[in-house]
Coordinates of C-alpha atoms in Angstrom, one line a residue:
M25 CA 0.3 0.2 0.0
T26 CA 2.0 3.1 -1.3
E27 CA 1.2 7.1 -0.3
E28 CA 0.2 7.4 -4.2
T29 CA -2.8 4.7 -3.5
T30 CA -3.9 6.4 -0.2
Y31 CA -4.1 9.8 -1.7
K32 CA -6.0 8.6 -4.2
I33 CA -9.0 7.2 -3.1
K34 CA -8.5 10.0 0.1
D35 CA -8.8 12.5 -3.3
Y36 CA -11.8 11.6 -4.8
I37 CA -13.8 11.0 -1.8
A38 CA -13.1 14.3 -1.0
D39 CA -14.4 15.3 -4.7
L40 CA -17.4 14.0 -3.7
Q41 CA -17.8 16.1 -0.5
K42 CA -16.8 19.4 -2.8
R43 CA -19.8 18.1 -5.0
G44 CA -21.9 17.9 -2.2
K45 CA -22.4 14.2 -2.0
R46 CA -22.4 12.9 1.8
Y47 CA -22.2 8.8 1.2
F48 CA -20.5 6.4 -1.8
L49 CA -19.9 3.0 -1.9
Q50 CA -17.4 0.9 -1.9
E51 CA -18.2 -0.7 -5.0
E52 CA -18.0 2.6 -6.7
I53 CA -14.0 2.8 -5.2
K54 CA -13.6 -0.3 -7.1
D55 CA -14.6 0.8 -10.6
K56 CA -12.9 4.4 -10.0
F57 CA -10.0 2.3 -9.4
P58 CA -9.8 -0.7 -11.0
S59 CA -5.9 -0.9 -11.1
F60 CA -6.2 -1.6 -7.1
S61 CA -6.1 -5.5 -5.5
D62 CA -9.2 -5.5 -3.2
F63 CA -6.4 -5.5 -0.1
A64 CA -5.8 -1.4 -1.6
I65 CA -8.6 -0.1 -1.3
T66 CA -9.8 -2.0 2.1
S67 CA -6.7 -0.8 3.7
A68 CA -6.9 2.7 2.1
L69 CA -10.6 3.4 3.5
K70 CA -9.6 1.7 7.0
R71 CA -6.8 4.0 7.2
L72 CA -9.5 7.1 6.0
T73 CA -12.1 5.7 8.8
E74 CA -9.2 5.4 11.7
N75 CA -8.4 9.4 10.5
K76 CA -12.1 9.5 11.1
K77 CA -13.1 11.3 7.7
I78 CA -14.9 8.6 6.6
V79 CA -17.5 5.7 8.4
S80 CA -18.9 2.5 6.9
V81 CA -22.4 2.3 8.7
W82 CA -23.4 -0.9 6.4
R83 CA -21.2 -3.0 4.6
G84 CA -20.1 -1.5 1.7
F85 CA -21.6 2.0 2.3
Y86 CA -19.3 4.5 3.9
V87 CA -20.6 8.3 5.1
I88 CA -18.4 11.3 4.4
I89 CA -17.5 13.5 8.0
S90 CA -17.5 16.6 7.2
V91 CA -16.8 20.1 9.1
E92 CA -19.6 21.1 10.7
Y93 CA -19.9 17.1 11.9
A94 CA -15.6 16.8 12.9
K95 CA -16.5 16.8 16.7
N96 CA -18.2 13.7 16.7
A97 CA -17.1 12.4 14.1
M98 CA -20.3 11.0 12.4
L99 CA -23.4 12.5 10.6
P100 CA -27.1 12.6 11.9
P101 CA -28.7 9.7 10.1
F102 CA -31.6 12.2 8.9
L103 CA -28.6 13.4 6.2
Y104 CA -28.3 9.4 4.6
L105 CA -30.8 7.0 5.9
D106 CA -33.3 7.7 2.7
T107 CA -30.3 6.7 0.7
L108 CA -29.2 3.7 2.7
M109 CA -32.6 1.9 3.1
K110 CA -32.7 2.6 -1.1
Y111 CA -29.1 0.9 -0.6
L112 CA -30.8 -1.7 1.1
D113 CA -33.9 -1.8 -1.3
R114 CA -36.2 -1.4 2.0
P115 CA -38.9 1.6 2.6
Y116 CA -38.6 2.9 6.1
Y117 CA -40.1 5.7 8.0
F118 CA -38.6 7.7 11.0
A119 CA -40.7 7.1 13.9
L120 CA -42.0 7.5 17.5
L121 CA -39.9 10.4 19.3
N122 CA -37.7 11.2 16.2
A123 CA -40.8 12.1 14.1
A124 CA -41.8 13.5 17.5
E125 CA -39.8 15.9 17.3
F126 CA -40.3 17.5 13.6
Y127 CA -43.8 18.6 15.2
G128 CA -42.5 20.0 18.4
A129 CA -43.2 17.1 20.5
A130 CA -40.1 15.9 22.1
H131 CA -39.8 17.1 25.8
Q132 CA -35.7 16.7 24.7
R133 CA -33.6 15.1 21.5
P134 CA -33.7 11.6 21.8
Q135 CA -30.4 9.6 22.0
Q136 CA -31.1 7.1 19.6
Y137 CA -32.7 6.9 16.3
S138 CA -35.9 5.0 15.9
V139 CA -37.0 3.1 11.9
V140 CA -38.9 1.4 11.3
T141 CA -39.0 -0.9 8.1
V142 CA -40.3 -4.1 7.2
L143 CA -39.0 -8.2 7.6
P144 CA -36.7 -9.5 7.8
P145 CA -35.4 -7.7 10.6
L146 CA -32.0 -5.1 10.3
R147 CA -29.9 -5.4 12.6
D148 CA -29.8 -2.5 15.7
T149 CA -26.4 -0.1 14.6
N150 CA -24.3 1.7 16.6
K151 CA -21.6 3.7 15.7
R152 CA -19.0 5.9 17.0
N153 CA -22.4 6.1 19.6
T154 CA -25.1 7.2 17.1
K155 CA -27.9 4.2 17.5
I156 CA -30.7 3.4 15.1
N157 CA -33.2 0.9 16.4
Y158 CA -34.7 -0.3 13.6
I159 CA -38.2 -2.1 14.2
S160 CA -39.3 -4.8 11.5
T161 CA -43.2 -4.7 11.0
R162 CA -44.8 -7.8 8.7
K163 CA -47.5 -5.1 7.6
E164 CA -46.6 -3.1 4.2
I165 CA -46.3 0.4 5.2
P166 CA -48.5 3.1 3.9
Q167 CA -47.1 5.5 2.2
K168 CA -50.4 7.8 2.5
W169 CA -49.5 8.0 6.1
L170 CA -45.8 9.7 5.9
R171 CA -44.6 13.0 5.1
Q172 CA -41.7 13.9 3.9
F173 CA -39.1 16.3 4.9
K174 CA -36.0 18.1 3.2
T175 CA -33.1 17.7 4.8
Q176 CA -29.5 18.6 3.6
S177 CA -28.6 15.8 1.4
G178 CA -32.9 15.0 0.6
Y179 CA -35.6 13.9 1.6
I180 CA -36.1 12.0 4.4
Q181 CA -39.8 9.9 5.0
V182 CA -41.2 10.6 8.5
S183 CA -44.3 9.3 10.2
S184 CA -47.2 11.5 9.8
P185 CA -48.5 12.6 13.5
E186 CA -51.6 10.2 13.6
L187 CA -49.0 7.5 13.0
T188 CA -47.1 9.1 15.3
A189 CA -49.6 8.8 18.2
A190 CA -49.9 4.8 16.9
D191 CA -46.7 4.2 17.6
L192 CA -45.8 5.6 20.5
I193 CA -48.2 3.1 21.9
T194 CA -47.8 -0.1 19.9
F195 CA -44.0 0.7 20.5
Q196 CA -44.0 2.1 23.8
K197 CA -41.0 -1.0 25.0
E198 CA -38.8 1.4 22.2
I199 CA -39.1 4.7 24.2
G200 CA -39.5 3.6 28.0
G201 CA -42.8 2.7 27.8
L202 CA -46.5 4.0 28.5
N203 CA -45.3 7.2 31.2
R204 CA -43.2 8.8 28.2
A205 CA -45.3 7.8 25.3
C206 CA -48.6 9.6 27.0
N207 CA -46.3 12.7 27.6
V208 CA -45.4 13.3 24.0
L209 CA -48.7 12.1 23.0
Y210 CA -49.5 15.3 25.4
E211 CA -47.8 18.0 22.9
L212 CA -48.5 15.9 19.9
M213 CA -52.2 15.8 20.0
E214 CA -52.5 19.5 18.8
V215 CA -51.2 18.9 15.6
V216 CA -53.0 15.2 15.0
K217 CA -55.9 15.5 13.0
F218 CA -57.9 11.8 13.1
G219 CA -60.6 13.1 11.2
K220 CA -59.0 12.0 8.3
L221 CA -58.0 8.5 8.8
D222 CA -59.0 5.9 6.5
S223 CA -58.8 2.4 5.9
A224 CA -55.1 2.2 5.0
F225 CA -54.6 3.1 8.7
F226 CA -56.6 0.9 10.2
E227 CA -55.3 -1.9 8.1
Y228 CA -51.8 -1.1 10.0
V229 CA -52.4 0.2 13.2
P230 CA -53.5 -2.9 15.4
T231 CA -57.0 -2.4 17.0
S232 CA -55.1 -2.7 20.3
T233 CA -53.1 0.1 20.0
I234 CA -56.2 2.2 18.9
Q235 CA -58.4 0.9 22.6
R236 CA -55.0 2.0 24.6
L237 CA -54.7 5.2 22.8
G238 CA -58.4 6.3 22.5
Y239 CA -58.7 4.9 26.3
L240 CA -55.8 7.2 27.1
L241 CA -56.8 10.2 25.3
E242 CA -60.3 10.2 26.7
N243 CA -59.2 8.9 30.7
E244 CA -55.7 10.5 31.2
L245 CA -54.9 13.6 28.6
E246 CA -58.3 15.4 28.1
Q247 CA -58.5 15.0 25.0
S248 CA -62.2 13.4 24.8
K249 CA -63.0 15.2 21.2
Q250 CA -60.4 13.8 19.6
A251 CA -60.8 9.9 21.9
E252 CA -64.3 10.4 20.2
I253 CA -63.1 10.9 16.7
L254 CA -60.9 8.4 16.8
Y255 CA -63.5 5.8 18.4
S256 CA -65.9 6.7 15.3
K257 CA -63.8 6.3 13.1
A258 CA -62.4 2.8 14.8
K259 CA -66.0 1.5 14.4
T260 CA -66.6 3.1 10.8
H261 CA -63.5 0.4 9.6
N262 CA -65.6 -1.8 11.7
C263 CA -62.3 -2.6 14.1
K264 CA -63.2 -5.2 17.3
F265 CA -62.5 -4.3 20.3
Q266 CA -61.7 -7.1 22.8
K267 CA -60.9 -7.4 26.0
I268 CA -56.9 -6.5 26.5
P269 CA -54.8 -4.4 29.6
L270 CA -54.0 -1.1 29.5
K271 CA -50.3 -2.3 30.0
Y272 CA -49.3 -5.7 28.6
G273 CA -47.4 -8.4 30.7
K274 CA -48.4 -6.9 34.1
S275 CA -51.1 -8.4 36.7
T276 CA -55.1 -7.3 36.2
E277 CA -56.2 -8.7 39.9
N278 CA -58.9 -6.6 41.0
C279 CA -58.9 -4.7 37.9
E280 CA -61.4 -2.2 36.6
T281 CA -62.7 -1.9 33.0
D282 CA -63.7 0.6 31.0
V283 CA -66.8 -0.7 29.1
K284 CA -66.5 1.5 26.2
W285 CA -62.5 0.8 25.0
K286 CA -62.4 -2.4 26.3
I287 CA -59.7 -1.6 28.8
I288 CA -58.3 -3.6 31.9
V289 CA -56.6 -0.2 33.6
N290 CA -54.1 -2.4 35.6
E291 CA -51.2 0.6 35.2
Y292 CA -51.6 4.3 36.4
I293 CA -50.4 7.0 34.3
E294 CA -48.4 9.8 35.8
L295 CA -47.9 13.0 33.9
D296 CA -45.0 15.3 33.9
E297 CA -45.8 19.2 34.7
M298 CA -46.7 21.0 31.1

């Protein structure tokens, strides 16, 4: 491995950066330098990685560390995940606290990124203290209930406020439990419009989530009007409510049941002071 070889690959990556590109594939390097051996290319990329100029966020997929992100030596996933998921041929959307943040409903910046995609599952990643938690669903992701947001490097897909509200309940364990979900929901409801829910929404969101969400809105979050709209829409789209606990996996002995939402109230909700 010569300094000349290292320079040429480094120079090519610098040129990509000058053109505004924030990522590249290892295959691109092989195509650009066909005379270089695999060992030479791997060594050059390893050296650049050690110098915190690039980082591999997936096998064969590298991001380029620009000056503004040199301190952490890592790009925020908002800047490259759309391209990565296209590379992996996966539908996706940013969800939970990351989505809520786009609508002004996050108490603080999330410590990890939550991304919903489809099966088969993707392994979670943690690169230079930037963790991405991939949540896999068996169902087809409803594009109608996603929104696009522009970033410095293109567009990303984010769950709509309505889908974000549902996901906070469905995937509550991913964010620390039902209490935290409710605190985020409280702020998120300012932008939620359940009146436009359609069959695609109810086909994707579990009925158990609709029940828990409706109960919490009506009885814990002072959102009786929103809860009634959700209830009406659920009945219109033939959601069949069955008796379920508010908190899964917790004893329901001697707990009351909410007749309307068929929720066994086995969890106490404590909201933060607003």
